[in-house]
mmCIF file of C-alpha atoms in Angstrom:
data_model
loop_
_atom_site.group_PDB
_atom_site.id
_atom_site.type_symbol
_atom_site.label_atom_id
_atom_site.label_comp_id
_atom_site.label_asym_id
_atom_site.label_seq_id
_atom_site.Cartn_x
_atom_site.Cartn_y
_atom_site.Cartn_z
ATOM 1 C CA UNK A 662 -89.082 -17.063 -48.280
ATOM 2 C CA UNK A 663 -88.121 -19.858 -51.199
ATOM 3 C CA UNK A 664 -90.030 -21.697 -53.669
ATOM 4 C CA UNK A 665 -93.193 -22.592 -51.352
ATOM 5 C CA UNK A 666 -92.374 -19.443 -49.445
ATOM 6 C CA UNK A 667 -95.065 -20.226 -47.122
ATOM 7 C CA UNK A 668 -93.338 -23.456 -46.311
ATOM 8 C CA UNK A 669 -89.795 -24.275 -45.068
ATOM 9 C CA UNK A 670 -87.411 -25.590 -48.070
ATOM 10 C CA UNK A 671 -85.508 -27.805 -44.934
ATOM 11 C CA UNK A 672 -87.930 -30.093 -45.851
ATOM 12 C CA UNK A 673 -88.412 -30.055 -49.593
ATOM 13 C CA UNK A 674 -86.508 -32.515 -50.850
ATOM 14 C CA UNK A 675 -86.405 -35.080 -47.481
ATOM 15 C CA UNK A 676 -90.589 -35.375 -46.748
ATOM 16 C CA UNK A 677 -91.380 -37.986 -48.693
ATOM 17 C CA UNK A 678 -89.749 -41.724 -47.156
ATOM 18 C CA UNK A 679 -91.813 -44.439 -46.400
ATOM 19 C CA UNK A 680 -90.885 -43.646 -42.433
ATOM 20 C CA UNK A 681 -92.726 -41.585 -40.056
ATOM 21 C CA UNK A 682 -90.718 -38.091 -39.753
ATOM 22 C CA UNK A 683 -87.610 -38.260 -37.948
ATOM 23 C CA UNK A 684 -84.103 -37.689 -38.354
ATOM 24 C CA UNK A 685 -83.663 -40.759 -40.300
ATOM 25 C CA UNK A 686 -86.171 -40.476 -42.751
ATOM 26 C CA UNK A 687 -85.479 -37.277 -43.260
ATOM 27 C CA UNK A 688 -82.608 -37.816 -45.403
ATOM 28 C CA UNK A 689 -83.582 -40.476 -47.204
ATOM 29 C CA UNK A 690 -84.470 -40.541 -50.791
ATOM 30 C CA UNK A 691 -87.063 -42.879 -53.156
ATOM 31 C CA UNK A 692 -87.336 -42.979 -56.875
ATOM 32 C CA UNK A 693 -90.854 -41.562 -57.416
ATOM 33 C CA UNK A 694 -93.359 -38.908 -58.099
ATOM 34 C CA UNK A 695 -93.807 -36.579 -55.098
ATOM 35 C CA UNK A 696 -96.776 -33.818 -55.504
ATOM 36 C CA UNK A 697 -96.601 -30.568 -53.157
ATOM 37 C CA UNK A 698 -99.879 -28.546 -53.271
ATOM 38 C CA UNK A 699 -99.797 -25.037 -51.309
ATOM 39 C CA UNK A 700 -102.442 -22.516 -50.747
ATOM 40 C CA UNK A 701 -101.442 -18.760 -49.544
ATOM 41 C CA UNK A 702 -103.035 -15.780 -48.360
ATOM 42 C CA UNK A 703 -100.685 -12.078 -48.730
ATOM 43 C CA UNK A 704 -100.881 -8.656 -47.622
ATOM 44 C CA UNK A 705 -98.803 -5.903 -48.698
ATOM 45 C CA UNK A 706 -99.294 -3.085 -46.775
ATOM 46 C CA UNK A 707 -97.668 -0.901 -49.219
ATOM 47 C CA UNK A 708 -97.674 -0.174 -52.791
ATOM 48 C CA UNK A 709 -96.207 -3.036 -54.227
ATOM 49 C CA UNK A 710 -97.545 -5.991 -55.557
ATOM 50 C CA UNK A 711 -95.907 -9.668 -55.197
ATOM 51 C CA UNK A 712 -94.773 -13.229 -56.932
ATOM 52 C CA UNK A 713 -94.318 -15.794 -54.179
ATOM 53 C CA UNK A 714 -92.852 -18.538 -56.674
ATOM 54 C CA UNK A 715 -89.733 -19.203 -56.759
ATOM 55 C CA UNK A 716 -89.157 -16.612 -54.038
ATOM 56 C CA UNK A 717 -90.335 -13.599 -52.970
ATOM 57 C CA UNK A 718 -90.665 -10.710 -55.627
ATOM 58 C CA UNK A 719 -91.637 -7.138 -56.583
ATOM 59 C CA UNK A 720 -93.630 -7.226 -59.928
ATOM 60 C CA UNK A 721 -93.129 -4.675 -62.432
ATOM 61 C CA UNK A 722 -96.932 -2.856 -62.704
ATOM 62 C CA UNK A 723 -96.305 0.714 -62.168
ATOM 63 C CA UNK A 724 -98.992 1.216 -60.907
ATOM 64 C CA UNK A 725 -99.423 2.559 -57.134
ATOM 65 C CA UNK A 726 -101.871 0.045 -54.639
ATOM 66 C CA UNK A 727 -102.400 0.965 -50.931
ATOM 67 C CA UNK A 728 -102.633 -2.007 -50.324
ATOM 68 C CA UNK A 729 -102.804 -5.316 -51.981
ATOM 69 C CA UNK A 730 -104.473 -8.417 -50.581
ATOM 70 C CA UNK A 731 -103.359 -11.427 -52.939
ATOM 71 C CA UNK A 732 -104.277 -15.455 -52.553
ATOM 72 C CA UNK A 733 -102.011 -17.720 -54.290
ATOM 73 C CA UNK A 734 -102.227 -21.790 -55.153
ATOM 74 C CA UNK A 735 -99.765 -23.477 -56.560
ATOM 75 C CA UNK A 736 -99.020 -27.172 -57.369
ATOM 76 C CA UNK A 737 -95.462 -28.672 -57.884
ATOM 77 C CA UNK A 738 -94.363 -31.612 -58.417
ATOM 78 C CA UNK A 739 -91.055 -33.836 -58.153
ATOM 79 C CA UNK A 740 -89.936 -36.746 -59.394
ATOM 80 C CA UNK A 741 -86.810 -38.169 -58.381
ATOM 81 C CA UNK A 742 -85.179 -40.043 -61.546
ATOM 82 C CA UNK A 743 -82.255 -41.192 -59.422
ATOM 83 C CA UNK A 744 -81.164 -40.392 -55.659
ATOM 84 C CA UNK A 745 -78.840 -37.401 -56.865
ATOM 85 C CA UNK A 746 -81.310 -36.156 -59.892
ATOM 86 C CA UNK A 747 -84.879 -34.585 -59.440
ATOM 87 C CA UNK A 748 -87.267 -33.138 -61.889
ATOM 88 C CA UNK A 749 -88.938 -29.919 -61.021
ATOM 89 C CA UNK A 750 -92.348 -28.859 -62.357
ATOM 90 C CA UNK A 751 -94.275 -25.794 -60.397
ATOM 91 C CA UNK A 752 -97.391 -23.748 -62.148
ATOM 92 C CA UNK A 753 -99.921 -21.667 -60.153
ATOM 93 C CA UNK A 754 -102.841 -18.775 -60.217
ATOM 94 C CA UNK A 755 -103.930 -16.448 -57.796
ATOM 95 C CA UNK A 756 -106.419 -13.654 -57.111
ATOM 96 C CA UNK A 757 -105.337 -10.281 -55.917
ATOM 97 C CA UNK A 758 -107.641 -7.442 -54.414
ATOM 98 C CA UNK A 759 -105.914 -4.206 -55.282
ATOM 99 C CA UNK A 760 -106.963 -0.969 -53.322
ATOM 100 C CA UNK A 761 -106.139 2.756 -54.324
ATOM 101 C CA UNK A 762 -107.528 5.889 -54.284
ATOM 102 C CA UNK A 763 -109.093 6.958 -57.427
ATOM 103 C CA UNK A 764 -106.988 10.483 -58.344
ATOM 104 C CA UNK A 765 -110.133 12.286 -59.583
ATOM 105 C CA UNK A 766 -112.914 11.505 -57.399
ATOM 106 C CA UNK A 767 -110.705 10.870 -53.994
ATOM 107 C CA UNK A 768 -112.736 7.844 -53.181
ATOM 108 C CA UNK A 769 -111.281 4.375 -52.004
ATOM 109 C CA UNK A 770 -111.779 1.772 -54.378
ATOM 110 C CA UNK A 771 -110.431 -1.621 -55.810
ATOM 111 C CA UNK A 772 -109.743 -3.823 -58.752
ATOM 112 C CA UNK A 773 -109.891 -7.645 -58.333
ATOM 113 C CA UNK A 774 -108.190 -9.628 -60.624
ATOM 114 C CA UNK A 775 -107.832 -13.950 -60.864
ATOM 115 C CA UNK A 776 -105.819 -15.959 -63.459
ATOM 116 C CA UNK A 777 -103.175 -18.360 -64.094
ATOM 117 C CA UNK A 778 -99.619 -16.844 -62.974
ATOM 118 C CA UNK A 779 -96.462 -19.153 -64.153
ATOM 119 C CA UNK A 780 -95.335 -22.586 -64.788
ATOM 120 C CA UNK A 781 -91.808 -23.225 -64.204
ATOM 121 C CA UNK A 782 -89.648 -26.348 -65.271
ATOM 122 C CA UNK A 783 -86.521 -27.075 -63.455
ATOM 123 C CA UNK A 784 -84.410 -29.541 -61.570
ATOM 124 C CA UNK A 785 -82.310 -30.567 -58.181
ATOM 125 C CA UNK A 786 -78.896 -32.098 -57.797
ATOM 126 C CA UNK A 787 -78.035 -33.639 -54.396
ATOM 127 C CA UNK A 788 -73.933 -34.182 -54.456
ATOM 128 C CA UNK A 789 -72.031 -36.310 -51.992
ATOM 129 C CA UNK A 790 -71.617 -35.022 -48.424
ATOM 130 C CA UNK A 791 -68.791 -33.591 -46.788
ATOM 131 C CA UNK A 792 -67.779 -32.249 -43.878
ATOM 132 C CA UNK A 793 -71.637 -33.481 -42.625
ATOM 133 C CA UNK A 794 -72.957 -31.368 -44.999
ATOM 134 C CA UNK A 795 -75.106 -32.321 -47.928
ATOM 135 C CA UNK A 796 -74.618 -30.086 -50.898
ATOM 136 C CA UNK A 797 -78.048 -28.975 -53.296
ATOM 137 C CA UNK A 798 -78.390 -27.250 -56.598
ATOM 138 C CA UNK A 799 -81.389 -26.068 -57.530
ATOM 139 C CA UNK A 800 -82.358 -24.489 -61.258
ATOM 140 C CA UNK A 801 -85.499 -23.389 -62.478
ATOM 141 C CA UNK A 802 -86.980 -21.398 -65.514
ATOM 142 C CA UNK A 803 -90.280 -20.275 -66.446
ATOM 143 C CA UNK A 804 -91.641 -21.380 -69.193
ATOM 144 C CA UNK A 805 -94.702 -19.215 -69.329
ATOM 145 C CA UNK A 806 -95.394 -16.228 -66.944
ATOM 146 C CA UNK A 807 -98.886 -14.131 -67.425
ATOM 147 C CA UNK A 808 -98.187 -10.342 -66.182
ATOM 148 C CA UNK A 809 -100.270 -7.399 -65.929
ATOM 149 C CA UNK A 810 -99.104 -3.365 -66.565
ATOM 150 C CA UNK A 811 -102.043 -0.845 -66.086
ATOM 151 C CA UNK A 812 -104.499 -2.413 -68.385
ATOM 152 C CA UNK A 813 -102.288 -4.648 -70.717
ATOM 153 C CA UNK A 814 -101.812 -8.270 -69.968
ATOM 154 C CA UNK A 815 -99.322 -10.353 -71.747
ATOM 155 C CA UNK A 816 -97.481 -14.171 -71.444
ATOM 156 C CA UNK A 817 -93.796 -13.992 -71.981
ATOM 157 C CA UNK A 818 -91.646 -16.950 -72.003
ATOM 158 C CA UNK A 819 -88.718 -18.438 -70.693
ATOM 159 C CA UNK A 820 -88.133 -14.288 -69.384
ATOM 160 C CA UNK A 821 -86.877 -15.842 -66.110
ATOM 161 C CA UNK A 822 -84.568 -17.671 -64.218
ATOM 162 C CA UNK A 823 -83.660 -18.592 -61.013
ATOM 163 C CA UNK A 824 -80.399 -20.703 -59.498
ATOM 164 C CA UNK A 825 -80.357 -21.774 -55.807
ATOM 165 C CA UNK A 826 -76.866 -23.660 -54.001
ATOM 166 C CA UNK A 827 -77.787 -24.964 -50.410
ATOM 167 C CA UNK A 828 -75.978 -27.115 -47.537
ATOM 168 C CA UNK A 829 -77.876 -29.221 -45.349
ATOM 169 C CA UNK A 830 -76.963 -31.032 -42.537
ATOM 170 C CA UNK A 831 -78.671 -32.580 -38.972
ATOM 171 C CA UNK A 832 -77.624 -32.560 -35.172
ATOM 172 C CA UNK A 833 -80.030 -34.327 -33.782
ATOM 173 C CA UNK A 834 -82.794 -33.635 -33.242
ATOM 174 C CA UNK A 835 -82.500 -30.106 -35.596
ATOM 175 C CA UNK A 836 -82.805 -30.475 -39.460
ATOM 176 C CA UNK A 837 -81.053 -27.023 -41.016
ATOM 177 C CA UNK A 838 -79.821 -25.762 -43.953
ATOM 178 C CA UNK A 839 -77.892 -22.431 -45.365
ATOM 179 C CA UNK A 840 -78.476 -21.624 -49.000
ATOM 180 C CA UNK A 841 -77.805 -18.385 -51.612
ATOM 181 C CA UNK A 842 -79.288 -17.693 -54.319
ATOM 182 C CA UNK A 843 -79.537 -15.404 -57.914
ATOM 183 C CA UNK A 844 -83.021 -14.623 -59.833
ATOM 184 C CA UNK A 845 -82.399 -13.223 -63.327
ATOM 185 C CA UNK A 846 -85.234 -11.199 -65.207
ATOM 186 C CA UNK A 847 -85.043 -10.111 -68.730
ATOM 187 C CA UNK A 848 -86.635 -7.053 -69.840
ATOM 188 C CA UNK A 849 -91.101 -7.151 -70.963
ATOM 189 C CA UNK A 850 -92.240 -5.494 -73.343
ATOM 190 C CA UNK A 851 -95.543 -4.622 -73.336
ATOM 191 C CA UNK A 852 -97.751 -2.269 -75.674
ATOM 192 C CA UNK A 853 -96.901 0.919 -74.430
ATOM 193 C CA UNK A 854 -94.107 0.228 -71.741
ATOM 194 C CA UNK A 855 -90.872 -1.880 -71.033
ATOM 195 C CA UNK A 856 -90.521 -2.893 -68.178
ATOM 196 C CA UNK A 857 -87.158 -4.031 -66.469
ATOM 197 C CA UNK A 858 -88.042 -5.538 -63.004
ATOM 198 C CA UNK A 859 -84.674 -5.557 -61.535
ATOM 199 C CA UNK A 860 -82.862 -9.440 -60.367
ATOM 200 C CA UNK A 861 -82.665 -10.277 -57.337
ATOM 201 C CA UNK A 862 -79.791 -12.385 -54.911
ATOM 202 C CA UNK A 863 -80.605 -13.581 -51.485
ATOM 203 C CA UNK A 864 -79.216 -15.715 -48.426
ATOM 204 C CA UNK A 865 -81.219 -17.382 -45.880
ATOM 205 C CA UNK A 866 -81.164 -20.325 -43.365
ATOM 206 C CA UNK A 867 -83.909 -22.943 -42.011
ATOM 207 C CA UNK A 868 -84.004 -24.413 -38.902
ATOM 208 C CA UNK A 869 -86.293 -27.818 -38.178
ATOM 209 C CA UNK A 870 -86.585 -29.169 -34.845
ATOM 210 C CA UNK A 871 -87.939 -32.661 -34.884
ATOM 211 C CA UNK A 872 -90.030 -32.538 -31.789
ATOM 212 C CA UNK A 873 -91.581 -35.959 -32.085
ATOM 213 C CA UNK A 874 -91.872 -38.974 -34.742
ATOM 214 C CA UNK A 875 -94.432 -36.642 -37.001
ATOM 215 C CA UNK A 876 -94.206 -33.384 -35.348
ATOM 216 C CA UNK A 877 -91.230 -30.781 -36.494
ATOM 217 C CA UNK A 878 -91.092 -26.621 -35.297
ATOM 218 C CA UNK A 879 -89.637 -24.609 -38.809
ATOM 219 C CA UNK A 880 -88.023 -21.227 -38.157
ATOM 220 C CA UNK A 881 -85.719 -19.854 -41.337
ATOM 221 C CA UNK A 882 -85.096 -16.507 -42.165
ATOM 222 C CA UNK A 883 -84.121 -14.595 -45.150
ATOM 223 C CA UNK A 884 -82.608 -11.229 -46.881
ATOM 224 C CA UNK A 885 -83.035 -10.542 -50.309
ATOM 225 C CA UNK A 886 -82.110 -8.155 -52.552
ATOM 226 C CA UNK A 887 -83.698 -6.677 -55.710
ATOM 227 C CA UNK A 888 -82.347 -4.573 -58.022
ATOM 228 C CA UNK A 889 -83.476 -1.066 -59.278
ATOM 229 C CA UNK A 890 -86.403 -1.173 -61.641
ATOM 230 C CA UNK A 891 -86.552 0.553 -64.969
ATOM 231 C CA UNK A 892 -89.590 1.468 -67.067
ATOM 232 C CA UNK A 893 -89.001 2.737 -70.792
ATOM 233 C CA UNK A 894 -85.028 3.259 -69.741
ATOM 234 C CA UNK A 895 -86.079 5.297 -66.745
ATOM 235 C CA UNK A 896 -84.891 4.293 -63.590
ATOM 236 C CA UNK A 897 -88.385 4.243 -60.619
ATOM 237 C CA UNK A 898 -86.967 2.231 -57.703
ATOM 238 C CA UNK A 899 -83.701 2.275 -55.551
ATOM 239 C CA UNK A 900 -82.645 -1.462 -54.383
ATOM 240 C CA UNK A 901 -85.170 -2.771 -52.512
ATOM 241 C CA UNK A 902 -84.289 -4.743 -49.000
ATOM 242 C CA UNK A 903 -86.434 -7.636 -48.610
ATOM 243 C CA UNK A 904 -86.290 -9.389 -45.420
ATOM 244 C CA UNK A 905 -88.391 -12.059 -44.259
ATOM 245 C CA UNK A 906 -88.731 -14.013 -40.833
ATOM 246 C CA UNK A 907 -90.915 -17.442 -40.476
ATOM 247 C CA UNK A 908 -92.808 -19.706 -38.180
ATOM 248 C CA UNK A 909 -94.089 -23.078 -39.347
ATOM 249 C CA UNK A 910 -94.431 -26.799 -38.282
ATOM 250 C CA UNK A 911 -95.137 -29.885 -39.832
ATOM 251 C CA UNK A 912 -96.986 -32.956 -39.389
ATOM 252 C CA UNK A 913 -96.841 -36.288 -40.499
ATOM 253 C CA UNK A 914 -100.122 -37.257 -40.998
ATOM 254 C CA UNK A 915 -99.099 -40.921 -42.244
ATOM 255 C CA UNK A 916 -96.246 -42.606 -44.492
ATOM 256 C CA UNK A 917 -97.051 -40.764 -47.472
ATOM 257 C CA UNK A 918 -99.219 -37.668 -46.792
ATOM 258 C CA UNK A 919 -97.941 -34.738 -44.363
ATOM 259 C CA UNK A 920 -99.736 -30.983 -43.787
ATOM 260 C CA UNK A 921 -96.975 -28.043 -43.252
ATOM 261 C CA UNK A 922 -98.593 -24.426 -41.842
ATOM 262 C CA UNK A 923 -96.433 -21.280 -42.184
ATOM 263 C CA UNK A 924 -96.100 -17.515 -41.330
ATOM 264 C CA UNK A 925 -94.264 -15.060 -42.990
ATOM 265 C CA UNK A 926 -93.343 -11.996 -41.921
ATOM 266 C CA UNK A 927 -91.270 -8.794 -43.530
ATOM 267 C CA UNK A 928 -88.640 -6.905 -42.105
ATOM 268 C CA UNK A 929 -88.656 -3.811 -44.156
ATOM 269 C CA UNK A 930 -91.168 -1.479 -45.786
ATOM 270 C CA UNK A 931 -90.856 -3.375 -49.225
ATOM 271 C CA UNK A 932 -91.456 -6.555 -47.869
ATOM 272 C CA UNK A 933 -95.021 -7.386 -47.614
ATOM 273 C CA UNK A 934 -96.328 -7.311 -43.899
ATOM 274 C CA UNK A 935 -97.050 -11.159 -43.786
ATOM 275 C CA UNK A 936 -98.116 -14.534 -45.629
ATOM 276 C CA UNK A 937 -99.755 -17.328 -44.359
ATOM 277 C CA UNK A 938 -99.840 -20.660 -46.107
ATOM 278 C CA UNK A 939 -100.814 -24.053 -45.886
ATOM 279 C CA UNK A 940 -99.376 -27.001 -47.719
ATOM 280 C CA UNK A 941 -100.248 -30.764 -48.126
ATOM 281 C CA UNK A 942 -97.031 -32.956 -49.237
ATOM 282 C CA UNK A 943 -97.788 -36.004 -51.048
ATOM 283 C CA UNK A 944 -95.501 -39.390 -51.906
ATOM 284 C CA UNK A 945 -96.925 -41.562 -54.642
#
């Protein structure tokens, strides 16, 4: 789904008031450091391999997995420097089984591979509300990203960007939210090959249901788009359709501290067939 696609972003910018969760609390906002640490496990199911942060995306390796099983952490943190203005910092690693069948021998075999992924800087604007809507901006680029094609592994910086306009709005007791979004990629360049991954846009919608004062059901659902792929000028992917469907809830475990668990699933043969996460949200 979004940023912590494993988690609903209904709740990104609202779970962190001194309240238990509710409607109220919800929407209100606290100068402060807020610290959102996620854990996820992935399977493709196909050939592809996957990013997870800011959204879901198709990396560029050429090469061709059955199947990739990939764990992700990743910590971010926000700190809101006045009720309208918040500071965006996200960096993560993961480790990734990737299975194939070895061309020569026809035996099933895999590589593993574990490392630091990206760190991203951005921010979020909150404008006034209208029409019982409250309007969102959010902007993020990476500031370092560590990618892998065949057996070359590179950082490239600021090579990516990523701009996301939401509405949110309540009728209570359901939290929800509409947003749109662009992700821009410029071209790597790697020893041997250059890879152009394609941007992506995507639309989507969340849906909280507060079922109690800590308690809330997540459902959201999204359809992205990514554009064709090019390696060395040559064109080696149509558009891929990217559709995702989740399940979540959260709980409020106390004023500050709350635990989110989420399932992702794909809609289409380039999605990947599911992720499962688990995030703890912390106010300091």
């Amino acid at each position: 789904m979004r940023k912590m696609i494993f988690i609903l972003a209904i709740l990104n910018a609202w779970l962190f008031a001194s309240d238990e969760l509710n409607i109220d609390s919800l929407f209100k906002k606290q100068i402060g450091l807020r610290s959102i640490t996620s854990l996820s496990l992935l399977s493709t199911g196909n050939a592809n391999s996957y990013l997870l942060y800011p959204n879901i995306s198709i990396g560029g390796d050429p090469t061709i997995w059955n199947d990739t099983k990939q764990v992700f952490l990743t910590q971010t943190f926000i700190y809101t420097l006045h009720p309208k203005f918040d500071l965006l910092i996200s960096g993560g690693g993961s480790y990734a089984r990737q299975e194939y069948t070895n061309f020569f021998t026809n035996e099933y075999s895999h590589k593993n591979r574990i490392g630091f992924d990206n760190l991203w800087l951005g921010f979020i604007y909150t404008g006034e509300s209208f029409a019982d809507f409250i309007p969102q901006i959010t902007f993020q680029t990476a500031l370092v990203q560590r990618e892998k094609a065949i057996n070359n592994t590179k950082n490239f910086y600021l090579k990516s960007q990523n701009l996301q306009v939401s509405l949110r709005g309540y009728s209570d007791p359901v939290v929800y939210s509409i947003y749109s979004g662009f992700g821009y990629n410029q071209a790597r360049k790697f020893k041997t090959l250059k890879i152009e991954y394609g941007h992506s846009i995507y639309v989507g919608g969340d849906l909280s249901i507060v079922l109690s004062p800590k308690i809330t059901l997540d459902l959201g659902a999204e359809q992205r788009f990514q554009t064709e792929q090019k390696i060395n000028g040559y064109q080696n992917s149509e558009v891929r359709s990217i559709p995702t469907f989740s399940l979540g809830s959260t709980y409020s475990i106390n004023a500050d501290t709350a635990i989110s668990v989420n399932a992702n699933f794909g809609g289409s043969s380039a999605a990947p067939d599911s992720v499962f996460g688990l995030s703890l949200w912390k106010k300091f």
